Amino acid sequence: MNRKAIARIVISILLIGGVASLGIHYDVQEDSYDPYPDTENLKIAPEEYIDRQVFVFGTVEELSEEQNTATIRIETDNGPFTADIERFSTQRGVQSGGVVQVYGTFQGEYLIQADNVRVVNPAGSSNIYKYAVSIVAAILIMILFFRYWSLNLQTLGFEVK
């Protein structure tokens, strides 16, 4: 291998190491900058967070239009738990299986009085659509890229065709 190839390998390793170290730093420091309690903490010790603002994501399990409430399943590393959401507007077009984000006041006993509810995915099937569109876009980008560029293994670089 020539010096340019070795230099490119070393620079690539340094850049990847730098990005990995930034990711590790972010993961370690994340809790100190987040104003909302972690869902792990809500599951383990819910009594500590009564009357505090929370921000959670969950999958809708049940909707009650008459009572303007919903039950959502919140995933954590220690397993899922369900929370009841008061003041949940069913006018948002969400169905059972859809994903929502909820901002509101934690009332205890896994009850959240919602101040704001946003629909992330109206139904579980919308995930399939997003992944399919992303795969098609990635394939098209790769086709266009390699139509005009080629990989040179001797220099470990790309060259214009």
PDB file of C-alpha atoms in Angstrom:
ATOM      1  CA  MET A   1       0.000   0.000   0.000  1.00  0.00           C
ATOM      2  CA  ASN A   2       1.191   3.508  -0.660  1.00  0.00           C
ATOM      3  CA  ARG A   3       1.298   6.394   1.807  1.00  0.00           C
ATOM      4  CA  LYS A   4      -1.939   7.962   0.560  1.00  0.00           C
ATOM      5  CA  ALA A   5      -3.908   4.782   1.184  1.00  0.00           C
ATOM      6  CA  ILE A   6      -2.442   4.414   4.685  1.00  0.00           C
ATOM      7  CA  ALA A   7      -3.181   8.083   5.429  1.00  0.00           C
ATOM      8  CA  ARG A   8      -6.783   7.645   4.291  1.00  0.00           C
ATOM      9  CA  ILE A   9      -7.219   4.595   6.506  1.00  0.00           C
ATOM     10  CA  VAL A  10      -5.757   6.396   9.534  1.00  0.00           C
ATOM     11  CA  ILE A  11      -7.881   9.503   8.930  1.00  0.00           C
ATOM     12  CA  SER A  12     -11.003   7.333   8.514  1.00  0.00           C
ATOM     13  CA  ILE A  13     -10.299   5.525  11.782  1.00  0.00           C
ATOM     14  CA  LEU A  14      -9.746   8.839  13.604  1.00  0.00           C
ATOM     15  CA  LEU A  15     -12.971  10.318  12.231  1.00  0.00           C
ATOM     16  CA  ILE A  16     -15.009   7.222  13.113  1.00  0.00           C
ATOM     17  CA  GLY A  17     -13.431   7.176  16.584  1.00  0.00           C
ATOM     18  CA  GLY A  18     -14.271  10.857  17.041  1.00  0.00           C
ATOM     19  CA  VAL A  19     -17.899  10.343  16.073  1.00  0.00           C
ATOM     20  CA  ALA A  20     -18.155   7.285  18.350  1.00  0.00           C
ATOM     21  CA  SER A  21     -16.683   9.208  21.284  1.00  0.00           C
ATOM     22  CA  LEU A  22     -19.175  12.050  20.745  1.00  0.00           C
ATOM     23  CA  GLY A  23     -21.996   9.505  20.785  1.00  0.00           C
ATOM     24  CA  ILE A  24     -20.729   7.999  24.032  1.00  0.00           C
ATOM     25  CA  HIS A  25     -20.378  11.465  25.594  1.00  0.00           C
ATOM     26  CA  TYR A  26     -23.931  12.353  24.553  1.00  0.00           C
ATOM     27  CA  ASP A  27     -25.301   9.133  26.025  1.00  0.00           C
ATOM     28  CA  VAL A  28     -23.523   9.745  29.331  1.00  0.00           C
ATOM     29  CA  GLN A  29     -24.618  13.413  29.582  1.00  0.00           C
ATOM     30  CA  GLU A  30     -28.136  13.131  28.164  1.00  0.00           C
ATOM     31  CA  ASP A  31     -29.971  12.837  31.479  1.00  0.00           C
ATOM     32  CA  SER A  32     -28.402  15.987  32.897  1.00  0.00           C
ATOM     33  CA  TYR A  33     -29.826  18.131  30.068  1.00  0.00           C
ATOM     34  CA  ASP A  34     -33.298  16.570  29.769  1.00  0.00           C
ATOM     35  CA  PRO A  35     -35.921  18.489  31.803  1.00  0.00           C
ATOM     36  CA  TYR A  36     -38.350  15.540  31.779  1.00  0.00           C
ATOM     37  CA  PRO A  37     -38.060  12.317  33.778  1.00  0.00           C
ATOM     38  CA  ASP A  38     -36.946   9.239  31.904  1.00  0.00           C
ATOM     39  CA  THR A  39     -39.587   6.591  31.186  1.00  0.00           C
ATOM     40  CA  GLU A  40     -37.446   4.077  33.112  1.00  0.00           C
ATOM     41  CA  ASN A  41     -37.780   6.246  36.214  1.00  0.00           C
ATOM     42  CA  LEU A  42     -41.527   6.690  35.668  1.00  0.00           C
ATOM     43  CA  LYS A  43     -41.958   2.927  35.634  1.00  0.00           C
ATOM     44  CA  ILE A  44     -39.726   2.194  38.629  1.00  0.00           C
ATOM     45  CA  ALA A  45     -40.760   5.023  40.992  1.00  0.00           C
ATOM     46  CA  PRO A  46     -43.884   6.804  39.727  1.00  0.00           C
ATOM     47  CA  GLU A  47     -44.656   8.396  43.108  1.00  0.00           C
ATOM     48  CA  GLU A  48     -41.542  10.614  42.817  1.00  0.00           C
ATOM     49  CA  TYR A  49     -42.845  12.362  39.691  1.00  0.00           C
ATOM     50  CA  ILE A  50     -46.396  13.318  40.697  1.00  0.00           C
ATOM     51  CA  ASP A  51     -47.349  16.826  39.448  1.00  0.00           C
ATOM     52  CA  ARG A  52     -44.256  17.048  37.224  1.00  0.00           C
ATOM     53  CA  GLN A  53     -44.234  17.673  33.492  1.00  0.00           C
ATOM     54  CA  VAL A  54     -43.511  14.575  31.408  1.00  0.00           C
ATOM     55  CA  PHE A  55     -42.862  13.933  27.732  1.00  0.00           C
ATOM     56  CA  VAL A  56     -43.430  10.351  26.563  1.00  0.00           C
ATOM     57  CA  PHE A  57     -43.916   8.360  23.379  1.00  0.00           C
ATOM     58  CA  GLY A  58     -46.307   5.439  23.284  1.00  0.00           C
ATOM     59  CA  THR A  59     -48.406   3.114  21.165  1.00  0.00           C
ATOM     60  CA  VAL A  60     -52.157   3.610  21.457  1.00  0.00           C
ATOM     61  CA  GLU A  61     -53.865   0.506  22.830  1.00  0.00           C
ATOM     62  CA  GLU A  62     -57.363   1.823  23.600  1.00  0.00           C
ATOM     63  CA  LEU A  63     -59.334   4.955  22.734  1.00  0.00           C
ATOM     64  CA  SER A  64     -62.427   6.249  24.480  1.00  0.00           C
ATOM     65  CA  GLU A  65     -64.125   9.021  22.538  1.00  0.00           C
ATOM     66  CA  GLU A  66     -66.870   9.479  25.147  1.00  0.00           C
ATOM     67  CA  GLN A  67     -64.440  10.082  28.011  1.00  0.00           C
ATOM     68  CA  ASN A  68     -61.763  11.750  25.859  1.00  0.00           C
ATOM     69  CA  THR A  69     -59.093   9.338  27.174  1.00  0.00           C
ATOM     70  CA  ALA A  70     -56.650   6.815  25.780  1.00  0.00           C
ATOM     71  CA  THR A  71     -54.399   4.066  27.070  1.00  0.00           C
ATOM     72  CA  ILE A  72     -50.890   3.953  25.624  1.00  0.00           C
ATOM     73  CA  ARG A  73     -48.095   1.396  25.954  1.00  0.00           C
ATOM     74  CA  ILE A  74     -44.712   2.954  26.757  1.00  0.00           C
ATOM     75  CA  GLU A  75     -41.624   0.865  25.983  1.00  0.00           C
ATOM     76  CA  THR A  76     -38.666   0.873  28.392  1.00  0.00           C
ATOM     77  CA  ASP A  77     -35.524  -1.208  28.797  1.00  0.00           C
ATOM     78  CA  ASN A  78     -37.167  -2.898  31.808  1.00  0.00           C
ATOM     79  CA  GLY A  79     -40.243  -3.833  29.795  1.00  0.00           C
ATOM     80  CA  PRO A  80     -43.341  -1.918  28.735  1.00  0.00           C
ATOM     81  CA  PHE A  81     -45.967  -0.312  30.936  1.00  0.00           C
ATOM     82  CA  THR A  82     -49.310   1.305  30.162  1.00  0.00           C
ATOM     83  CA  ALA A  83     -50.405   4.828  31.000  1.00  0.00           C
ATOM     84  CA  ASP A  84     -53.856   6.379  30.863  1.00  0.00           C
ATOM     85  CA  ILE A  85     -54.041   9.753  29.132  1.00  0.00           C
ATOM     86  CA  GLU A  86     -56.746  12.260  30.088  1.00  0.00           C
ATOM     87  CA  ARG A  87     -57.768  15.069  27.694  1.00  0.00           C
ATOM     88  CA  PHE A  88     -56.731  12.933  24.734  1.00  0.00           C
ATOM     89  CA  SER A  89     -58.376  14.380  21.652  1.00  0.00           C
ATOM     90  CA  THR A  90     -59.589  11.643  19.333  1.00  0.00           C
ATOM     91  CA  GLN A  91     -59.963  14.210  16.525  1.00  0.00           C
ATOM     92  CA  ARG A  92     -56.315  13.704  15.595  1.00  0.00           C
ATOM     93  CA  GLY A  93     -56.999  10.709  13.369  1.00  0.00           C
ATOM     94  CA  VAL A  94     -55.032   8.219  15.447  1.00  0.00           C
ATOM     95  CA  GLN A  95     -56.122   4.607  15.589  1.00  0.00           C
ATOM     96  CA  SER A  96     -55.314   1.752  17.905  1.00  0.00           C
ATOM     97  CA  GLY A  97     -51.724   0.769  17.115  1.00  0.00           C
ATOM     98  CA  GLY A  98     -50.705   4.314  16.209  1.00  0.00           C
ATOM     99  CA  VAL A  99     -47.792   6.058  17.918  1.00  0.00           C
ATOM    100  CA  VAL A 100     -48.249   9.358  19.767  1.00  0.00           C
ATOM    101  CA  GLN A 101     -46.115  11.714  21.810  1.00  0.00           C
ATOM    102  CA  VAL A 102     -47.720  13.144  24.922  1.00  0.00           C
ATOM    103  CA  TYR A 103     -46.699  16.221  26.895  1.00  0.00           C
ATOM    104  CA  GLY A 104     -48.514  16.763  30.140  1.00  0.00           C
ATOM    105  CA  THR A 105     -48.632  16.514  33.929  1.00  0.00           C
ATOM    106  CA  PHE A 106     -48.002  13.163  35.604  1.00  0.00           C
ATOM    107  CA  GLN A 107     -50.821  12.518  38.090  1.00  0.00           C
ATOM    108  CA  GLY A 108     -49.513   9.260  39.603  1.00  0.00           C
ATOM    109  CA  GLU A 109     -50.674   5.690  39.113  1.00  0.00           C
ATOM    110  CA  TYR A 110     -49.542   5.978  35.488  1.00  0.00           C
ATOM    111  CA  LEU A 111     -52.076   8.703  34.719  1.00  0.00           C
ATOM    112  CA  ILE A 112     -51.069  11.696  32.575  1.00  0.00           C
ATOM    113  CA  GLN A 113     -53.198  14.790  32.087  1.00  0.00           C
ATOM    114  CA  ALA A 114     -52.261  15.789  28.554  1.00  0.00           C
ATOM    115  CA  ASP A 115     -51.486  19.364  27.619  1.00  0.00           C
ATOM    116  CA  ASN A 116     -50.479  18.419  24.085  1.00  0.00           C
ATOM    117  CA  VAL A 117     -50.753  15.229  22.037  1.00  0.00           C
ATOM    118  CA  ARG A 118     -49.083  14.781  18.654  1.00  0.00           C
ATOM    119  CA  VAL A 119     -49.581  11.851  16.328  1.00  0.00           C
ATOM    120  CA  VAL A 120     -46.287  10.364  15.137  1.00  0.00           C
ATOM    121  CA  ASN A 121     -47.814   7.484  13.162  1.00  0.00           C
ATOM    122  CA  PRO A 122     -51.599   7.400  12.745  1.00  0.00           C
ATOM    123  CA  ALA A 123     -51.539   3.593  12.460  1.00  0.00           C
ATOM    124  CA  GLY A 124     -48.995   0.820  12.797  1.00  0.00           C
ATOM    125  CA  SER A 125     -48.999   0.235   9.021  1.00  0.00           C
ATOM    126  CA  SER A 126     -47.461   3.650   8.338  1.00  0.00           C
ATOM    127  CA  ASN A 127     -44.086   2.295   9.509  1.00  0.00           C
ATOM    128  CA  ILE A 128     -44.040  -0.089   6.543  1.00  0.00           C
ATOM    129  CA  TYR A 129     -44.657   2.816   4.170  1.00  0.00           C
ATOM    130  CA  LYS A 130     -41.839   4.916   5.664  1.00  0.00           C
ATOM    131  CA  TYR A 131     -39.333   2.046   5.502  1.00  0.00           C
ATOM    132  CA  ALA A 132     -40.321   1.132   1.936  1.00  0.00           C
ATOM    133  CA  VAL A 133     -39.939   4.725   0.714  1.00  0.00           C
ATOM    134  CA  SER A 134     -36.569   5.016   2.484  1.00  0.00           C
ATOM    135  CA  ILE A 135     -35.258   1.820   0.868  1.00  0.00           C
ATOM    136  CA  VAL A 136     -36.375   2.924  -2.601  1.00  0.00           C
ATOM    137  CA  ALA A 137     -34.738   6.341  -2.093  1.00  0.00           C
ATOM    138  CA  ALA A 138     -31.469   4.757  -0.893  1.00  0.00           C
ATOM    139  CA  ILE A 139     -31.359   2.455  -3.921  1.00  0.00           C
ATOM    140  CA  LEU A 140     -31.967   5.347  -6.323  1.00  0.00           C
ATOM    141  CA  ILE A 141     -29.248   7.449  -4.685  1.00  0.00           C
ATOM    142  CA  MET A 142     -26.757   4.555  -4.894  1.00  0.00           C
ATOM    143  CA  ILE A 143     -27.597   3.990  -8.573  1.00  0.00           C
ATOM    144  CA  LEU A 144     -27.076   7.663  -9.375  1.00  0.00           C
ATOM    145  CA  PHE A 145     -23.852   7.835  -7.362  1.00  0.00           C
ATOM    146  CA  PHE A 146     -22.241   4.794  -8.985  1.00  0.00           C
ATOM    147  CA  ARG A 147     -23.403   5.898 -12.409  1.00  0.00           C
ATOM    148  CA  TYR A 148     -20.950   8.808 -12.268  1.00  0.00           C
ATOM    149  CA  TRP A 149     -18.363   7.555  -9.758  1.00  0.00           C
ATOM    150  CA  SER A 150     -16.316   4.368  -9.382  1.00  0.00           C
ATOM    151  CA  LEU A 151     -14.332   2.928  -6.486  1.00  0.00           C
ATOM    152  CA  ASN A 152     -10.554   2.661  -6.934  1.00  0.00           C
ATOM    153  CA  LEU A 153      -9.306  -0.043  -4.549  1.00  0.00           C
ATOM    154  CA  GLN A 154      -5.640   0.883  -5.027  1.00  0.00           C
ATOM    155  CA  THR A 155      -6.074   4.400  -3.653  1.00  0.00           C
ATOM    156  CA  LEU A 156      -9.162   3.643  -1.560  1.00  0.00           C
ATOM    157  CA  GLY A 157     -10.988   6.544  -3.145  1.00  0.00           C
ATOM    158  CA  PHE A 158     -13.707   7.397  -5.620  1.00  0.00           C
ATOM    159  CA  GLU A 159     -12.981   8.589  -9.148  1.00  0.00           C
ATOM    160  CA  VAL A 160     -15.146  10.220 -11.766  1.00  0.00           C
ATOM    161  CA  LYS A 161     -16.020   7.768 -14.558  1.00  0.00           C
TER     162      LYS A 161
END
